[in-house]
Coordinates of C-alpha atoms (C1' of nucleotides) in Angstrom, one line a residue:
Chain G
M234 CA 92.0 120.3 197.5
A235 CA 92.2 117.0 195.7
K236 CA 92.5 118.5 192.3
E237 CA 95.7 120.4 192.8
I238 CA 97.8 120.9 189.8
T239 CA 101.5 121.5 190.0
P240 CA 102.1 125.1 188.9
R241 CA 103.9 125.5 185.6
A242 CA 106.6 127.6 187.2
T243 CA 107.4 124.8 189.7
D244 CA 107.7 121.9 187.3
Y245 CA 106.4 122.3 183.7
A246 CA 106.5 118.5 183.0
R247 CA 104.5 117.7 186.1
W248 CA 102.1 120.4 185.3
Y249 CA 101.4 118.8 181.9
T250 CA 100.9 115.4 183.3
D251 CA 98.7 116.7 186.1
V252 CA 96.5 118.6 183.7
V253 CA 96.1 115.6 181.3
L254 CA 95.2 113.2 184.1
K255 CA 93.0 115.5 186.2
S256 CA 91.1 116.9 183.3
Q257 CA 90.5 113.3 182.3
L258 CA 91.8 113.5 178.8
A259 CA 93.7 110.3 179.4
D260 CA 95.0 107.8 181.9
Y261 CA 97.9 105.4 182.1
S262 CA 97.1 101.9 180.9
P263 CA 98.3 98.6 182.4
V264 CA 100.8 98.4 179.6
K265 CA 103.9 100.5 180.0
G266 CA 104.0 103.4 177.5
C267 CA 100.4 103.0 176.5
M268 CA 97.5 105.2 177.5
V269 CA 93.8 105.2 177.6
I270 CA 92.2 108.1 175.8
R271 CA 89.2 109.0 178.0
P272 CA 86.0 110.5 176.7
N273 CA 87.1 114.1 177.3
G274 CA 90.2 113.4 175.2
Y275 CA 88.6 111.3 172.6
A276 CA 85.9 114.0 172.0
L277 CA 88.7 116.4 171.2
W278 CA 90.2 113.9 168.8
E279 CA 86.8 113.4 167.1
N280 CA 86.5 117.1 166.5
I281 CA 90.0 117.2 165.1
Q282 CA 89.2 114.3 162.8
K283 CA 85.9 115.8 161.7
T284 CA 87.5 119.1 160.6
L285 CA 90.7 117.6 159.0
D286 CA 88.7 114.9 157.3
G287 CA 86.6 117.6 155.7
M288 CA 89.6 119.5 154.5
F289 CA 91.1 116.3 153.0
K290 CA 87.9 115.5 151.2
E291 CA 87.6 119.0 149.8
T292 CA 90.9 118.6 148.2
G293 CA 90.0 115.3 146.5
H294 CA 91.2 112.7 149.0
V295 CA 89.3 109.6 150.0
N296 CA 89.6 107.4 153.0
A297 CA 90.6 103.7 153.0
Y298 CA 91.9 101.2 155.5
F299 CA 94.9 99.0 155.3
P300 CA 95.8 96.2 157.7
L301 CA 97.6 96.5 161.0
F302 CA 100.1 93.7 160.2
I303 CA 102.8 94.1 157.7
P304 CA 105.1 91.2 156.4
K305 CA 108.4 91.6 158.0
S306 CA 110.2 91.6 154.7
F307 CA 108.4 94.7 153.5
L308 CA 110.2 96.9 156.1
A309 CA 113.5 95.9 154.5
K310 CA 112.7 97.0 151.0
E311 CA 113.6 100.7 151.3
A312 CA 117.0 101.1 152.8
E313 CA 116.6 104.4 154.8
H314 CA 113.1 103.2 155.9
V315 CA 114.5 100.1 157.6
E316 CA 117.2 102.2 159.2
G317 CA 114.6 104.6 160.7
F318 CA 112.0 102.1 162.0
A319 CA 113.7 98.8 162.6
K320 CA 114.6 99.7 166.2
E321 CA 111.1 100.4 167.3
C322 CA 108.9 97.7 165.7
A323 CA 106.6 95.4 167.6
I324 CA 106.7 92.0 166.0
V325 CA 104.2 89.1 165.9
T326 CA 105.8 85.7 166.0
H327 CA 103.0 83.3 167.0
T328 CA 99.3 83.0 166.4
R329 CA 98.2 81.3 169.6
L330 CA 98.9 80.7 173.2
K331 CA 98.8 77.5 175.2
A332 CA 98.2 77.0 178.9
T333 CA 101.0 75.6 181.1
G334 CA 101.4 74.9 184.8
E335 CA 99.2 73.3 187.3
S336 CA 95.9 74.5 188.7
G337 CA 96.5 77.5 190.9
H338 CA 99.6 78.4 189.0
M339 CA 98.3 78.5 185.5
S340 CA 100.1 80.6 182.9
V341 CA 100.1 81.0 179.1
V342 CA 103.0 80.8 176.7
P343 CA 103.2 81.1 172.9
D344 CA 102.5 77.8 171.4
P345 CA 105.7 76.7 169.6
E346 CA 103.6 74.8 167.1
S347 CA 102.1 78.1 166.0
A348 CA 105.3 80.0 165.1
L349 CA 104.7 82.1 161.9
E350 CA 106.6 81.3 158.7
E351 CA 107.0 84.9 158.0
E352 CA 106.8 87.1 161.1
L353 CA 104.5 90.2 161.0
V354 CA 105.4 93.7 162.0
V355 CA 102.8 95.9 163.7
R356 CA 102.7 99.0 161.5
P357 CA 104.9 101.8 162.7
T358 CA 103.7 103.6 159.6
S359 CA 102.0 102.2 156.4
E360 CA 104.1 103.2 153.4
T361 CA 105.3 99.7 152.7
I362 CA 101.9 97.9 152.8
I363 CA 100.1 100.7 151.0
Y364 CA 102.6 101.0 148.2
S365 CA 102.7 97.2 147.7
M366 CA 99.0 97.6 147.0
F367 CA 99.5 100.6 144.7
A368 CA 101.8 98.4 142.6
K369 CA 98.8 96.2 142.0
W370 CA 96.3 99.0 141.3
V371 CA 98.4 101.2 139.0
Q372 CA 98.9 100.3 135.3
S373 CA 98.4 103.5 133.4
W374 CA 98.8 107.2 133.7
R375 CA 95.0 107.3 133.7
D376 CA 95.1 105.5 137.1
L377 CA 96.9 108.5 138.7
P378 CA 96.8 110.4 140.9
I379 CA 95.8 108.2 143.8
L380 CA 94.8 110.4 146.8
L381 CA 94.2 108.2 149.8
N382 CA 94.0 108.8 153.5
Q383 CA 93.5 106.5 156.4
W384 CA 92.7 107.0 160.1
A385 CA 94.5 104.4 162.1
N386 CA 96.5 103.4 165.1
I387 CA 100.2 102.7 164.9
V388 CA 102.8 101.3 167.2
R389 CA 106.3 102.6 167.7
W390 CA 108.2 101.0 170.5
E391 CA 109.8 104.2 171.9
M392 CA 112.1 104.0 174.8
R393 CA 110.6 106.8 176.7
T394 CA 107.0 107.9 176.5
R395 CA 104.8 110.8 177.5
L396 CA 101.0 111.2 177.5
F397 CA 99.9 112.2 174.0
L398 CA 103.3 113.5 173.0
R399 CA 104.9 110.1 172.6
T400 CA 103.1 106.9 173.4
T401 CA 103.8 103.3 172.2
E402 CA 100.5 103.2 170.4
F403 CA 98.9 106.3 169.0
L404 CA 96.2 107.4 166.7
W405 CA 96.8 109.4 163.6
Q406 CA 95.9 110.0 160.0
E407 CA 98.3 109.1 157.2
G408 CA 97.8 110.3 153.7
H409 CA 99.4 108.4 150.9
T410 CA 99.4 109.6 147.3
A411 CA 100.9 108.6 144.0
H412 CA 101.5 110.9 141.1
A413 CA 102.7 110.8 137.5
T414 CA 105.2 113.6 138.0
H415 CA 107.5 115.0 140.7
E416 CA 106.0 118.4 140.2
E417 CA 102.6 117.2 140.9
A418 CA 103.8 115.3 144.0
E419 CA 105.6 118.4 145.3
E420 CA 102.4 120.4 144.8
E421 CA 100.5 117.8 146.8
V422 CA 103.0 117.9 149.7
L423 CA 102.7 121.7 149.9
R424 CA 99.0 121.6 149.6
I425 CA 98.8 119.4 152.6
L426 CA 101.4 121.4 154.5
E427 CA 99.1 124.4 154.0
I428 CA 96.1 122.4 155.2
Y429 CA 98.0 121.5 158.4
R430 CA 99.1 125.1 158.9
R431 CA 95.5 126.4 158.4
F432 CA 94.1 123.8 160.7
A433 CA 96.7 124.4 163.5
E434 CA 96.3 128.2 163.3
D435 CA 92.5 128.5 162.6
Y436 CA 91.2 125.7 164.8
L437 CA 93.8 124.8 167.4
A438 CA 94.9 128.4 167.7
L439 CA 98.5 127.2 167.4
P440 CA 100.7 129.6 165.5
V441 CA 103.2 127.4 163.5
L442 CA 106.3 127.8 161.5
T443 CA 106.4 125.9 158.3
G444 CA 109.5 124.8 156.4
V445 CA 111.7 122.0 155.3
K446 CA 113.5 119.5 157.6
T447 CA 117.2 118.9 157.3
E448 CA 118.7 115.7 156.0
K449 CA 119.1 114.6 159.6
E450 CA 115.6 115.3 160.7
K451 CA 113.7 114.2 157.6
F452 CA 111.4 111.1 157.4
A453 CA 113.2 107.8 156.9
G454 CA 112.8 107.1 153.2
A455 CA 111.7 110.6 152.1
L456 CA 113.4 112.8 149.5
R457 CA 112.3 115.8 151.6
T458 CA 110.2 116.4 154.6
Y459 CA 108.1 119.5 155.3
A460 CA 106.7 120.2 158.8
I461 CA 104.7 122.6 160.9
E462 CA 106.4 123.5 164.2
A463 CA 104.7 124.9 167.2
L464 CA 106.1 126.5 170.3
M465 CA 105.1 125.4 173.8
Q466 CA 104.9 127.7 176.8
D467 CA 108.2 126.4 178.2
G468 CA 110.0 127.5 175.1
R469 CA 110.4 124.1 173.6
A470 CA 109.3 123.3 170.0
L471 CA 106.9 120.6 169.0
Q472 CA 106.7 119.1 165.6
A473 CA 102.9 119.1 165.0
G474 CA 102.6 117.6 161.5
T475 CA 104.7 116.4 158.6
S476 CA 104.3 116.2 154.9
H477 CA 106.8 114.1 152.9
D478 CA 107.9 114.1 149.3
L479 CA 108.9 110.5 149.0
G480 CA 110.2 110.9 145.5
Q481 CA 110.4 107.5 143.7
N482 CA 112.1 105.7 146.6
F483 CA 109.1 103.5 147.6
A484 CA 107.9 103.2 144.0
R485 CA 111.2 101.6 143.1
A486 CA 111.2 99.4 146.2
F487 CA 107.7 98.2 145.6
D488 CA 107.8 98.5 141.8
V489 CA 104.9 100.9 141.4
R490 CA 105.0 101.7 137.7
F491 CA 102.7 103.1 135.1
Q492 CA 102.7 103.4 131.4
A493 CA 102.9 107.0 130.4
A494 CA 100.9 108.7 127.6
S495 CA 104.1 108.5 125.6
G496 CA 104.2 104.7 126.0
G497 CA 107.2 104.3 128.3
W498 CA 107.1 102.8 131.8
E499 CA 107.8 105.1 134.7
H500 CA 107.8 104.9 138.5
V501 CA 105.2 106.9 140.3
W502 CA 106.0 109.8 142.7
N503 CA 104.7 109.3 146.2
T504 CA 103.8 111.6 149.1
S505 CA 102.8 110.8 152.6
W506 CA 101.7 113.0 155.4
G507 CA 100.3 112.8 158.9
V508 CA 99.2 114.4 162.1
S509 CA 98.5 112.5 165.3
T510 CA 96.9 112.6 168.8
R511 CA 100.1 114.5 169.7
L512 CA 98.1 117.6 168.6
I513 CA 96.1 117.2 171.7
G514 CA 99.2 117.4 173.8
A515 CA 100.2 120.5 171.8
V516 CA 96.9 122.2 172.6
V517 CA 97.3 121.4 176.3
M518 CA 100.9 122.7 176.4
A519 CA 100.4 125.8 174.3
H520 CA 97.2 127.1 175.9
G521 CA 96.7 125.6 179.4
D522 CA 97.3 127.5 182.6
D523 CA 97.7 126.6 186.3
D524 CA 94.0 126.0 186.6
G525 CA 93.9 123.4 183.9
L526 CA 93.1 123.1 180.2
I527 CA 92.1 126.0 178.0
L528 CA 90.4 124.6 174.8
P529 CA 90.1 126.7 171.6
P530 CA 86.3 127.1 171.1
R531 CA 86.4 125.8 167.5
I532 CA 87.5 122.4 168.7
A533 CA 86.2 122.3 172.2
P534 CA 83.7 119.4 172.7
L535 CA 81.8 121.6 175.1
Q536 CA 82.0 125.4 174.3
A537 CA 79.9 126.7 177.1
V538 CA 78.5 125.5 180.4
I539 CA 75.6 127.1 182.2
V540 CA 75.8 127.2 185.9
P541 CA 72.5 128.0 187.6
I542 CA 72.8 129.3 191.2
W543 CA 70.2 129.2 193.9
R544 CA 69.6 129.6 197.6
N545 CA 66.2 127.8 198.0
D546 CA 63.9 125.4 196.2
E547 CA 62.0 128.2 194.4
Q548 CA 65.2 129.8 193.1
Q549 CA 66.4 126.4 192.0
R550 CA 63.3 125.8 189.9
E551 CA 63.5 129.4 188.5
T552 CA 67.2 129.4 187.6
V553 CA 67.3 125.9 186.2
A554 CA 64.2 126.6 184.1
A555 CA 65.9 129.7 182.7
A556 CA 69.1 127.8 182.2
R557 CA 67.2 125.1 180.1
E558 CA 65.6 127.8 178.0
I559 CA 68.9 129.5 177.3
E560 CA 70.5 126.1 176.6
G561 CA 67.9 125.5 173.9
R562 CA 68.5 128.9 172.3
L563 CA 72.2 128.4 172.2
R564 CA 71.9 124.9 170.7
R565 CA 69.7 126.3 168.0
A566 CA 72.5 128.8 167.4
G567 CA 75.0 126.0 166.9
V568 CA 76.7 126.3 170.3
S569 CA 77.8 123.2 172.1
V570 CA 76.4 123.8 175.6
R571 CA 75.1 122.0 178.7
V572 CA 73.5 123.0 182.0
D573 CA 75.3 121.9 185.2
D574 CA 72.3 121.6 187.5
R575 CA 73.9 119.2 190.0
D576 CA 72.6 119.8 193.5
S577 CA 75.4 117.9 195.1
V578 CA 78.2 120.4 194.7
N579 CA 78.2 124.2 195.1
P580 CA 78.8 126.7 192.3
G581 CA 82.4 127.3 193.2
F582 CA 83.2 123.6 192.8
K583 CA 81.5 123.7 189.4
Y584 CA 83.5 126.7 188.3
A585 CA 86.8 125.0 189.2
E586 CA 85.8 121.8 187.6
W587 CA 84.8 123.3 184.2
E588 CA 87.9 125.5 184.2
L589 CA 90.0 122.4 184.8
R590 CA 88.4 120.8 181.7
G591 CA 89.0 123.9 179.6
V592 CA 85.4 124.9 178.7
P593 CA 86.0 128.3 177.0
L594 CA 82.9 130.1 178.3
R595 CA 80.9 129.8 181.6
L596 CA 77.5 131.3 181.8
E597 CA 76.5 132.0 185.4
L598 CA 72.8 132.3 186.1
G599 CA 71.6 133.3 189.6
P600 CA 68.5 135.0 190.9
R601 CA 70.0 138.4 190.2
D602 CA 70.6 137.5 186.6
V603 CA 67.1 136.1 186.2
A604 CA 65.7 139.3 187.7
S605 CA 67.6 141.4 185.2
G606 CA 67.1 139.0 182.2
S607 CA 70.7 138.4 181.7
V608 CA 73.5 135.9 182.2
M609 CA 77.1 136.6 183.4
A610 CA 79.5 135.2 180.8
V611 CA 83.0 134.4 182.2
S612 CA 85.8 133.8 179.8
R613 CA 88.2 130.8 180.5
L614 CA 91.0 132.9 179.2
D615 CA 91.2 135.5 181.9
R616 CA 88.0 135.1 183.9
S617 CA 86.8 138.4 182.5
K618 CA 83.1 138.9 182.9
T619 CA 80.5 140.1 180.4
P620 CA 76.8 140.5 181.3
L621 CA 74.7 139.3 178.3
P622 CA 71.0 140.1 177.9
W623 CA 68.9 137.0 177.1
D624 CA 67.8 138.7 173.9
G625 CA 70.4 138.1 171.3
L626 CA 72.3 135.3 173.1
G627 CA 72.2 133.3 169.8
E628 CA 74.6 136.0 168.4
S629 CA 76.4 137.3 171.5
V630 CA 77.6 133.9 172.7
P631 CA 79.1 132.8 169.3
A632 CA 80.7 136.2 169.0
L633 CA 82.3 135.8 172.5
L634 CA 83.5 132.3 171.6
E635 CA 85.1 133.7 168.4
A636 CA 86.7 136.4 170.4
I637 CA 88.2 133.9 172.7
Q638 CA 89.4 131.8 169.8
G639 CA 91.2 134.9 168.4
A640 CA 92.6 136.0 171.7
L641 CA 94.0 132.5 172.4
F642 CA 95.8 132.5 169.0
E643 CA 97.1 136.0 169.5
R644 CA 98.4 135.2 173.0
A645 CA 100.3 132.2 171.6
R646 CA 101.6 134.2 168.7
Q647 CA 102.9 136.9 171.0
R648 CA 104.7 134.3 173.1
R649 CA 106.4 133.0 170.0
E650 CA 107.3 136.5 168.7
E651 CA 108.8 137.4 172.1
T652 CA 111.0 134.3 172.1
T653 CA 112.0 134.2 168.4
R654 CA 115.2 136.1 167.7
G655 CA 118.4 136.0 165.6
V656 CA 121.7 135.0 167.1
D657 CA 125.1 135.3 165.5
S658 CA 127.6 134.1 168.0
W659 CA 128.0 130.7 169.5
E660 CA 127.9 132.2 173.0
A661 CA 124.6 133.9 172.2
F662 CA 123.3 130.6 170.7
V663 CA 124.1 128.5 173.8
A664 CA 122.6 131.1 176.1
G665 CA 119.6 131.4 173.7
V666 CA 118.9 127.7 173.7
E667 CA 119.0 127.7 177.5
S668 CA 116.3 130.4 177.7
G669 CA 114.0 128.7 175.1
G670 CA 112.2 129.8 172.0
F671 CA 113.1 129.8 168.4
L672 CA 116.6 130.9 167.4
L673 CA 117.3 132.1 163.9
A674 CA 120.9 131.3 163.2
R675 CA 123.1 130.7 160.2
H676 CA 124.0 127.1 159.6
C677 CA 126.3 125.5 157.1
G678 CA 123.9 122.7 156.4
G679 CA 126.4 119.9 157.4
T680 CA 124.9 117.0 159.2
E681 CA 127.9 116.5 161.3
C682 CA 127.9 120.1 162.5
E683 CA 124.2 119.7 163.2
V684 CA 124.8 116.6 165.3
Q685 CA 127.6 118.4 167.1
I686 CA 125.2 121.3 168.0
Q687 CA 122.6 118.8 169.3
D688 CA 125.2 117.0 171.4
E689 CA 126.4 120.2 173.0
T690 CA 123.1 122.1 173.4
K691 CA 120.2 119.6 172.8
A692 CA 119.0 122.0 170.2
T693 CA 118.1 120.8 166.7
V694 CA 117.1 122.5 163.4
R695 CA 113.4 122.6 163.5
V696 CA 112.8 123.9 160.0
I697 CA 114.6 125.7 157.1
P698 CA 112.1 128.5 156.4
P699 CA 110.7 128.7 152.9
D700 CA 111.8 131.6 150.7
R701 CA 114.3 132.6 153.3
P702 CA 116.1 135.8 152.4
D703 CA 119.7 135.6 151.4
D704 CA 121.6 136.4 154.5
P705 CA 125.1 135.0 154.0
G706 CA 127.6 134.7 156.8
P707 CA 129.5 132.2 158.9
C708 CA 127.8 129.1 160.4
V709 CA 127.0 129.8 164.0
R710 CA 128.9 126.6 165.1
C711 CA 131.6 125.9 162.7
G712 CA 132.1 129.2 160.9
A713 CA 131.8 127.6 157.4
P714 CA 129.9 129.8 154.9
A715 CA 126.1 129.7 155.3
A716 CA 123.6 131.1 152.8
G717 CA 121.0 132.1 155.4
R718 CA 119.3 131.4 158.7
V719 CA 117.5 128.3 159.9
V720 CA 115.3 127.8 163.0
F721 CA 116.8 126.1 166.0
A722 CA 115.1 125.1 169.2
R723 CA 115.0 122.3 171.8
A724 CA 112.2 120.1 170.8
Y725 CA 109.9 117.5 172.4
Chain U
rC204 C1' 120.0 100.4 177.9
rG205 C1' 122.2 103.8 182.0
rG206 C1' 120.8 106.9 186.4
rG207 C1' 117.1 108.1 190.3
rG208 C1' 112.4 107.2 192.8
rC209 C1' 108.3 104.3 194.3
rG210 C1' 104.7 99.9 195.1
rU211 C1' 100.1 100.2 202.0
rG212 C1' 91.5 101.1 201.0
rG213 C1' 89.5 104.6 194.6
rC214 C1' 93.6 108.8 194.8
rG215 C1' 97.7 111.1 197.7
rC216 C1' 100.6 109.6 201.7
rA217 C1' 102.5 108.1 207.1
rG218 C1' 103.9 103.7 209.6
rC219 C1' 109.3 100.1 208.3
rC220 C1' 115.2 102.2 211.1
rU221 C1' 113.8 99.7 216.8
rG222 C1' 108.8 93.1 214.5
rG223 C1' 103.5 92.8 218.6
rU224 C1' 95.3 95.6 217.5
rA225 C1' 97.0 98.9 209.9
rG226 C1' 96.6 104.9 210.4
rC227 C1' 95.9 110.1 208.2
rG228 C1' 93.9 113.5 204.2
rC229 C1' 90.9 113.5 200.0
rA230 C1' 87.1 110.7 197.5
rC231 C1' 82.7 107.6 198.6
rC232 C1' 77.7 106.4 201.5
rU233 C1' 73.7 108.4 205.2
rG234 C1' 71.5 112.6 207.7
rU235 C1' 71.4 117.8 208.3
rU236 C1' 72.4 122.9 207.5
rU237 C1' 74.4 125.2 203.0
rU238 C1' 74.9 127.0 197.6
rG239 C1' 77.5 134.2 193.4
rG240 C1' 85.0 130.7 193.8
rG241 C1' 86.8 124.0 195.2
rA242 C1' 81.0 124.1 202.0
rG243 C1' 80.2 123.0 207.6
rC244 C1' 78.7 119.4 211.3
rA245 C1' 77.5 114.3 212.8
rG246 C1' 77.6 109.3 211.7
rG247 C1' 79.5 105.4 208.4
rU248 C1' 81.5 101.8 204.2
rG249 C1' 86.0 100.2 202.3
rG250 C1' 92.8 97.4 202.8
rU251 C1' 95.2 89.2 201.3
rC252 C1' 100.3 96.2 203.0
rG253 C1' 103.1 94.4 194.5
rC254 C1' 104.3 88.8 194.2
rC255 C1' 107.1 84.3 195.9
rG256 C1' 110.1 82.3 199.6
rG257 C1' 112.9 82.6 204.3
rU258 C1' 113.9 84.0 209.7
rU259 C1' 110.5 84.3 214.1
rC260 C1' 105.9 82.5 219.1
rA261 C1' 104.6 86.7 215.9
rA262 C1' 106.4 90.2 209.5
rA263 C1' 103.6 96.0 206.2
rU264 C1' 108.2 96.2 209.2
rC265 C1' 114.1 91.9 209.1
rC266 C1' 116.6 88.7 204.9
rG267 C1' 116.7 86.7 199.6
rG268 C1' 114.6 86.6 194.9
rC269 C1' 111.1 88.2 191.3
rC270 C1' 107.5 91.6 189.0
rG271 C1' 105.6 96.4 187.9
rC272 C1' 105.2 101.6 187.4
rC273 C1' 106.9 106.8 187.4
rC274 C1' 110.8 110.5 186.6
rC275 C1' 115.8 112.0 184.2
rG276 C1' 119.1 110.8 179.6
rA277 C1' 120.3 108.5 174.5
rC278 C1' 116.0 107.1 170.0
rC279 C1' 111.4 109.3 168.0
rA280 C1' 105.3 112.1 165.6

RNA sequence: CGGGGCGUGGCGCAGCCUGGUAGCGCACCUGUUUUGGGAGCAGGUGGUCGCCGGUUCAAAUCCGGCCGCCCCGACCA
């Protein structure tokens, strides 16, 4: 049929692209590297936003909005930050176009008269512009902490892009805070990391490892970067969220100072943290199958679809009426549900279409079910069927949805457990990288050695686990003494 | 930036080598029979063949130039 999806086993990358396009999460745009997030995809993002936004607000954060354009000079103020982002900034040089050419061959070019005195960078991230404002707003220790978040779009001119996982423009949230002490900032960074972990696991059903990034992998300008790392079905890791302890690096660059209770002037301690629309890609890759998306019920825009089935006009009236009645009950029970009563396609087509879109639960309602006062619930996970009596649907359906949520997480967790293992020799390491998954290996901590490993195997240190047990031994690559193990994998 | 592939109805492709009425599948429209796993039959709509130029009586096809996109690598959430 027209909706064929490349099987995962044939070509995982193509499978991913097929699923994203065919389930109508997104489409390619006329501009290279950019994508259109279609209603199916945007609804997912809205659910992600709603939940995370609530978690941020519960922990005292407030939303604000800073401009898209940043003075070019700002990017140069923090040494490591320039290094990290200079190569991928879009830059605005003119403020208007002018028409050229003759009729029939008209074109537009930047009007040389309108060249900007100071060119503007389209934000690749907002530390610089936000901390320039903090400098203005902070005077006293009483002004701290500042706990801000913004929902925004940003632009990073990457060389190679992939739907949701890496696009030129993407949507994200970026939290930015300022604190009086390093301890307080570090607490904040860990609080957010925990929010990310909880969100990934409890809502996206994505088991994640948390930990610290190495010097090589940390955010440009940070003292230290924490991250959550998820594992995709093909055995590659995906960084799903980061939380940075920025120390006083930006505070010094932008002169964000406050007068302490003791009277002296001190620089603030900043943190920044973010997750992006990449999370949608993570959900697709972690849970989907050869029939399409599988969405975790807690963030699925549509949790259940009711498919009435009929053979004649009378049955059609009967089953559709019953479907509407059930739809009403489920809505009152807080379930996101709709009836698919289209007469233009047959039930089999509807099954395939809703499976492609990842709706967790299908409720089939034919004459037999109407006669018995029940519906046939079919799980998107494994197509297992459960007949449910109409009485009690307000409880049985939410219970089934929760069961699917749990099973989805458990399945992903098992996949990770099965492909997470310790390796001690370089041979085992190389072979392990090839077969995918997380490798627990000793590493000396040297950046050069880490680069060497990446060059040779494409694997990188994903995280250094927190509170890792002492497990001294030789570095898996260079043999130098290592205190313990870190997590390696090939990553997206 | 390096390597590979591709631009032909909405989508996926054939035709190009060897120039001569633009074709197939899906989708779409109409009718009809269907409807518990992607329906059958009949009839239909829709294309300046990526763009510019050249050769020729004649170009989707041959030649030159340009543009764009996708995939693989280095950079990255």
